[in-house]
Coordinates of C-alpha atoms (C1' of nucleotides) and ligand atoms in Angstrom, one line a residue:
Chain W
M1 CA -25.4 -16.9 3.3
K2 CA -22.5 -18.9 1.9
Q3 CA -21.4 -21.7 3.9
T4 CA -17.7 -21.7 5.1
R5 CA -15.6 -24.7 5.6
N6 CA -12.6 -25.6 7.9
T7 CA -9.5 -26.3 5.9
A8 CA -6.0 -27.2 6.7
A9 CA -4.9 -23.7 5.2
K10 CA -7.4 -21.8 7.1
T11 CA -6.8 -23.5 10.5
E12 CA -3.0 -23.0 10.2
I13 CA -3.2 -19.2 9.2
L14 CA -5.7 -18.6 11.9
K15 CA -3.4 -20.2 14.4
L16 CA -0.4 -18.2 13.1
I17 CA -2.2 -14.9 13.6
N18 CA -3.8 -15.9 16.9
H19 CA -0.4 -16.8 18.3
S20 CA 1.5 -13.8 17.1
P21 CA 2.0 -10.9 19.2
V22 CA 2.3 -8.7 16.3
A23 CA 0.2 -8.1 13.0
L24 CA 1.5 -10.4 10.2
S25 CA 1.7 -9.5 6.5
H26 CA 0.9 -11.9 3.7
A27 CA 4.5 -12.3 2.9
E28 CA 5.3 -13.3 6.5
I29 CA 2.4 -15.6 6.6
Q30 CA 3.5 -17.2 3.4
S31 CA 6.9 -17.9 4.6
A32 CA 5.8 -19.2 8.0
L33 CA 3.5 -21.6 6.2
N34 CA 6.5 -23.1 4.4
G35 CA 4.6 -24.2 1.4
L36 CA 1.6 -25.6 2.9
C37 CA -0.5 -23.9 0.4
D38 CA -0.4 -21.6 -2.4
R39 CA 0.1 -18.0 -2.4
V40 CA -3.4 -17.2 -3.9
T41 CA -5.0 -19.3 -1.2
I42 CA -3.5 -17.3 1.5
Y43 CA -5.2 -14.1 0.0
R44 CA -8.4 -16.1 -0.1
V45 CA -8.3 -17.4 3.5
L46 CA -7.3 -14.1 4.7
E47 CA -10.4 -12.4 3.0
R48 CA -12.6 -15.1 4.5
L49 CA -11.2 -14.8 8.1
I50 CA -11.9 -10.9 7.8
T51 CA -15.5 -11.4 6.7
E52 CA -16.1 -13.9 9.5
D53 CA -14.6 -11.3 12.0
E54 CA -11.8 -13.8 13.1
V55 CA -9.1 -11.2 12.2
H56 CA -8.9 -7.6 11.3
K57 CA -6.7 -5.6 8.8
V58 CA -4.3 -2.9 9.6
V59 CA -2.1 -0.8 7.3
N60 CA 1.3 0.4 8.6
L61 CA 2.7 3.7 7.8
E62 CA 4.4 2.5 4.5
G63 CA 1.1 1.2 3.3
V64 CA 1.9 -2.5 4.1
V65 CA -1.2 -4.4 4.9
K66 CA -1.0 -6.6 7.9
Y67 CA -3.4 -9.0 9.7
A68 CA -4.1 -9.4 13.5
S69 CA -6.4 -11.1 15.7
C70 CA -8.5 -9.3 18.4
H71 CA -7.1 -10.9 21.6
S72 CA -9.4 -8.8 23.6
C73 CA -12.8 -9.8 22.1
S74 CA -14.5 -12.9 23.1
S75 CA -15.8 -15.0 20.4
E76 CA -19.5 -14.2 21.6
E77 CA -19.1 -10.5 20.7
K78 CA -16.9 -10.8 17.6
H79 CA -19.9 -10.0 15.4
I80 CA -20.2 -6.7 17.0
H81 CA -16.7 -5.9 17.3
T82 CA -15.6 -3.0 15.3
H83 CA -11.9 -3.2 15.8
N84 CA -11.7 0.5 16.6
H85 CA -8.5 0.5 18.5
A86 CA -5.1 1.9 18.1
H87 CA -1.9 0.4 16.4
F88 CA 1.6 1.0 16.8
S89 CA 4.1 0.8 13.9
C90 CA 7.6 0.6 14.7
E91 CA 10.0 2.5 12.5
K92 CA 12.9 0.1 13.1
C93 CA 11.4 -3.4 13.0
K94 CA 8.3 -2.5 11.1
E95 CA 6.2 -4.5 13.6
V96 CA 2.7 -3.6 14.1
T97 CA 1.2 -4.1 17.5
C98 CA -2.5 -3.8 18.5
M99 CA -3.1 -1.4 21.5
E100 CA -6.6 -2.1 22.5
D101 CA -6.5 0.0 25.5
I102 CA -6.0 3.1 23.6
E103 CA -9.1 4.9 22.5
P104 CA -8.8 8.3 21.3
S105 CA -11.3 10.9 21.7
F106 CA -12.1 13.5 18.8
K107 CA -14.8 15.2 17.1
V108 CA -15.7 15.3 13.4
P109 CA -17.7 17.8 11.2
K110 CA -21.4 16.4 11.3
N111 CA -21.5 16.1 7.7
Y112 CA -19.0 13.3 7.6
Q113 CA -20.5 9.6 8.5
V114 CA -17.9 7.9 10.3
H115 CA -18.0 4.1 10.2
E116 CA -14.5 3.0 11.2
M117 CA -11.3 4.5 12.5
N118 CA -7.6 3.6 12.0
F119 CA -5.3 5.1 14.5
T120 CA -1.8 4.2 13.9
L121 CA 1.1 5.6 16.0
S122 CA 4.6 5.2 14.9
G123 CA 8.0 5.4 16.6
I124 CA 10.4 3.0 18.5
C125 CA 8.8 0.0 20.2
P126 CA 10.0 -1.3 23.5
N127 CA 12.1 -4.0 21.9
C128 CA 14.0 -1.6 19.8
R129 CA 15.5 0.7 22.2
Chain I
M1 CA 23.0 19.1 1.9
K2 CA 22.2 18.2 -1.7
Q3 CA 21.1 20.9 -4.0
T4 CA 17.5 20.6 -5.4
R5 CA 16.2 21.8 -8.8
N6 CA 13.1 23.0 -10.2
T7 CA 11.9 21.0 -13.2
A8 CA 8.7 20.9 -15.2
A9 CA 7.7 17.6 -13.6
K10 CA 8.2 18.9 -10.2
T11 CA 6.3 22.0 -10.7
E12 CA 3.3 20.5 -12.3
I13 CA 3.2 17.6 -9.6
L14 CA 3.3 20.0 -6.8
K15 CA 0.7 22.3 -8.5
L16 CA -1.6 19.3 -9.0
I17 CA -1.4 18.2 -5.3
N18 CA -1.8 21.9 -4.0
H19 CA -4.8 22.4 -6.2
S20 CA -6.4 19.0 -5.2
P21 CA -9.0 19.1 -2.2
V22 CA -8.2 15.5 -1.7
A23 CA -5.0 13.5 -1.5
L24 CA -3.9 12.0 -4.7
S25 CA -2.4 8.5 -5.4
H26 CA 0.5 8.0 -7.7
A27 CA -1.8 6.7 -10.5
E28 CA -4.1 9.7 -10.2
I29 CA -1.2 11.9 -10.6
Q30 CA 0.1 9.9 -13.5
S31 CA -3.1 10.1 -15.6
A32 CA -3.5 13.8 -14.7
L33 CA -0.2 14.6 -16.0
N34 CA -1.1 13.1 -19.3
G35 CA 2.4 11.7 -20.3
L36 CA 4.4 14.8 -19.2
C37 CA 7.0 12.5 -17.7
D38 CA 7.9 9.0 -16.9
R39 CA 6.3 6.8 -14.1
V40 CA 9.4 6.5 -12.4
T41 CA 10.1 10.2 -12.4
I42 CA 6.8 10.7 -10.5
Y43 CA 7.9 8.4 -7.8
R44 CA 11.2 10.2 -7.5
V45 CA 9.7 13.8 -7.5
L46 CA 7.1 12.8 -4.8
E47 CA 10.0 11.4 -2.8
R48 CA 11.7 14.8 -3.2
L49 CA 8.7 16.7 -2.4
I50 CA 8.3 14.8 0.8
T51 CA 11.9 15.3 2.1
E52 CA 11.3 19.0 1.1
D53 CA 8.2 19.1 3.3
E54 CA 6.1 20.2 0.5
V55 CA 3.7 17.3 0.6
H56 CA 3.0 14.5 3.0
K57 CA 1.9 10.9 2.6
V58 CA -1.3 9.3 3.8
V59 CA -2.3 5.7 3.5
N60 CA -5.9 4.9 3.1
L61 CA -7.7 2.1 4.7
E62 CA -6.9 -0.2 1.7
G63 CA -3.3 0.5 1.9
V64 CA -3.2 2.9 -1.0
V65 CA -0.6 5.5 -0.7
K66 CA -1.8 9.0 -1.2
Y67 CA 0.0 12.6 -1.3
A68 CA -1.3 15.8 0.0
S69 CA -0.2 19.3 0.6
C70 CA -0.7 21.0 3.9
H71 CA -2.9 24.0 3.3
S72 CA -2.9 24.9 6.9
C73 CA 1.0 25.3 7.4
S74 CA 2.6 28.4 6.1
S75 CA 5.9 28.1 4.2
E76 CA 8.0 29.5 7.1
E77 CA 6.8 26.7 9.5
K78 CA 7.0 23.9 6.9
H79 CA 10.1 22.4 8.4
I80 CA 8.7 22.2 11.9
H81 CA 5.4 20.7 10.7
T82 CA 4.8 17.1 11.8
H83 CA 1.6 16.6 9.7
N84 CA -0.1 15.0 12.7
H85 CA -3.7 15.6 11.8
A86 CA -6.5 13.3 11.0
H87 CA -7.6 12.1 7.6
F88 CA -10.9 11.0 6.2
S89 CA -11.0 8.1 3.6
C90 CA -14.4 7.7 1.9
E91 CA -15.7 4.1 1.5
K92 CA -17.6 4.9 -1.6
C93 CA -15.4 7.4 -3.7
K94 CA -12.1 6.3 -2.0
E95 CA -11.1 10.0 -1.6
V96 CA -8.9 11.2 1.2
T97 CA -9.3 14.4 2.9
C98 CA -7.2 16.2 5.4
M99 CA -9.1 17.2 8.5
E100 CA -6.4 19.5 9.9
D101 CA -8.6 20.6 12.8
I102 CA -9.1 17.2 14.5
E103 CA -6.5 16.5 16.9
P104 CA -7.1 13.4 18.9
S105 CA -6.1 13.1 22.4
F106 CA -4.9 9.7 23.7
K107 CA -2.3 8.1 26.1
V108 CA 0.3 5.4 25.3
P109 CA 2.3 3.1 27.6
K110 CA 5.5 4.9 28.5
N111 CA 7.9 2.3 26.9
Y112 CA 6.7 3.2 23.5
Q113 CA 8.4 6.2 21.8
V114 CA 5.8 7.9 19.6
H115 CA 7.2 10.0 16.8
E116 CA 4.3 10.2 14.4
M117 CA 0.6 9.5 14.3
N118 CA -1.7 8.5 11.4
F119 CA -5.4 8.9 12.4
T120 CA -7.6 7.9 9.5
L121 CA -11.4 7.9 9.9
S122 CA -13.5 6.3 7.2
G123 CA -17.0 6.2 6.2
I124 CA -19.1 8.3 3.9
C125 CA -18.1 11.8 2.8
P126 CA -20.5 14.7 2.5
N127 CA -20.4 14.4 -1.4
C128 CA -21.4 10.7 -1.3
R129 CA -24.6 11.0 0.7
Chain H
dA1 C1' -22.8 -43.5 -2.8
dA2 C1' -24.0 -39.4 -5.6
dA3 C1' -24.8 -34.6 -6.0
dA4 C1' -23.9 -30.1 -4.6
dT5 C1' -21.0 -26.6 -3.1
dA6 C1' -16.9 -24.6 -1.2
dA7 C1' -11.9 -24.4 -1.5
dC8 C1' -7.8 -25.1 -3.9
dG9 C1' -3.8 -24.9 -7.3
dC10 C1' -2.0 -23.1 -11.2
dA11 C1' -1.3 -20.0 -14.9
dA12 C1' -1.8 -15.6 -16.4
dC13 C1' -2.2 -11.0 -15.8
dA14 C1' -2.5 -6.2 -13.6
dT15 C1' -0.7 -2.8 -10.5
dT16 C1' 2.7 -0.8 -7.8
dG17 C1' 7.2 0.1 -6.6
dT18 C1' 12.6 -0.2 -7.2
dT19 C1' 17.2 -0.1 -9.4
dG20 C1' 21.2 0.9 -12.7
dC21 C1' 22.8 3.5 -16.2
dA22 C1' 23.3 6.4 -20.0
dA23 C1' 21.4 11.1 -21.7
dA24 C1' 19.2 15.3 -20.9
dT25 C1' 18.6 19.5 -18.2
dA26 C1' 19.1 23.1 -14.7
dC27 C1' 22.0 26.2 -12.8
dA28 C1' 25.6 28.7 -11.3
dA29 C1' 30.2 30.2 -12.3
dA30 C1' 33.4 31.8 -15.6
Chain C
dT1 C1' 26.7 33.5 -23.3
dT2 C1' 29.2 29.8 -22.8
dT3 C1' 30.8 26.1 -20.0
dG4 C1' 31.1 22.8 -16.2
dT5 C1' 28.9 19.9 -13.3
dA6 C1' 25.6 18.0 -10.2
dT7 C1' 20.9 16.7 -10.7
dT8 C1' 17.1 15.0 -12.8
dT9 C1' 15.2 12.2 -16.4
dG10 C1' 13.8 8.0 -19.4
dC11 C1' 14.1 3.5 -20.5
dA12 C1' 14.6 -1.1 -19.7
dA13 C1' 14.6 -4.6 -16.5
dC14 C1' 13.2 -6.3 -12.4
dA15 C1' 10.7 -7.5 -7.8
dA16 C1' 6.7 -7.5 -5.1
dT17 C1' 1.9 -7.5 -4.4
dG18 C1' -2.7 -8.4 -5.5
dT19 C1' -6.4 -10.2 -8.9
dT20 C1' -9.0 -13.4 -12.0
dG21 C1' -10.5 -17.6 -14.7
dC22 C1' -10.8 -22.2 -14.6
dG23 C1' -10.4 -27.1 -14.1
dT24 C1' -9.4 -30.1 -10.1
dT25 C1' -10.0 -31.6 -5.3
dA26 C1' -12.0 -31.9 -0.8
dT27 C1' -16.0 -31.4 2.0
dT28 C1' -20.7 -31.4 3.3
dT29 C1' -25.4 -32.8 2.4
dT30 C1' -28.8 -35.9 0.5
Ligands
LIG1 ZN1 10.5 -2.3 16.9
LIG2 ZN1 -5.7 -4.6 16.1
LIG3 ZN1 -17.1 9.9 -0.9
LIG4 ZN1 -3.2 15.5 5.6

DNA sequence: AAAATAACGCAACATTGTTGCAAATACAAA
DNA sequence: TTTGTATTTGCAACAATGTTGCGTTATTTT
């Protein structure tokens, strides 16, 4: 298992994501960092944060990849957390919000092996009405 | 309302999507067309097909946009079809399949106005086990 | 302090998607 | 069938996003 290090870039990016009420895209993170590190480094840090289960990836309805922390899961249970909650993608402001309370029920044909689910609702968020 | 025309590109692209059991990406469509038309034309045709409700857009877990026809909806009801069904995204072969039978139930906070939903399950498809 | 390893910056590249504009085409009216 | 015109296309140019290789820097271990 590869050792992982704490760097300024990683610390700042994680702080950003943890403090944001909505999921952030690479571009949004980059402009918020204000030149702290290279574009490529952001990609690599995000990748690392995901494998370390610090953040999770969400894709909005346009296919834009966003990153969010899981506010609800304590650090002890992070390694078992599957991030299988719903997300809301606003058509107006394009913001993506985790809705950790919504757990949809469904059934699949038994020949499909389900590992993860991505349940994204879209419409208008409370701020945009 | 702008008039729309049937062209070779449009006909072929729609035929491709309609005959495919899985959702197709722009790149897949392009290579299947074998130089029939320009890359840009494919983007424009797909856009047209979506507004005409001939096909719908799905985003897989990696954020790749794919296009699929709706086999279940007859041409008469296309204009009212909301494409609110589930999709399965295979981790191995990356194929996206419409699962039109699955309709998840859920509830959202009432200050969110839901227009559409994108429910994508991922795992291993029957072909890949 | 030195060695080992992880992370970084930079450049270069690949892929995906968008826009403007002139030329080609589809289609309906004459 | 020919003509008129709005729609569609190709091409070129660009923007945005994501990836890779490699030499340098920083952190951790010995
Ligand atoms: Zn909004
Ligand atoms: Zn989330
Ligand atoms: Zn598969
Ligand atoms: Zn579908």
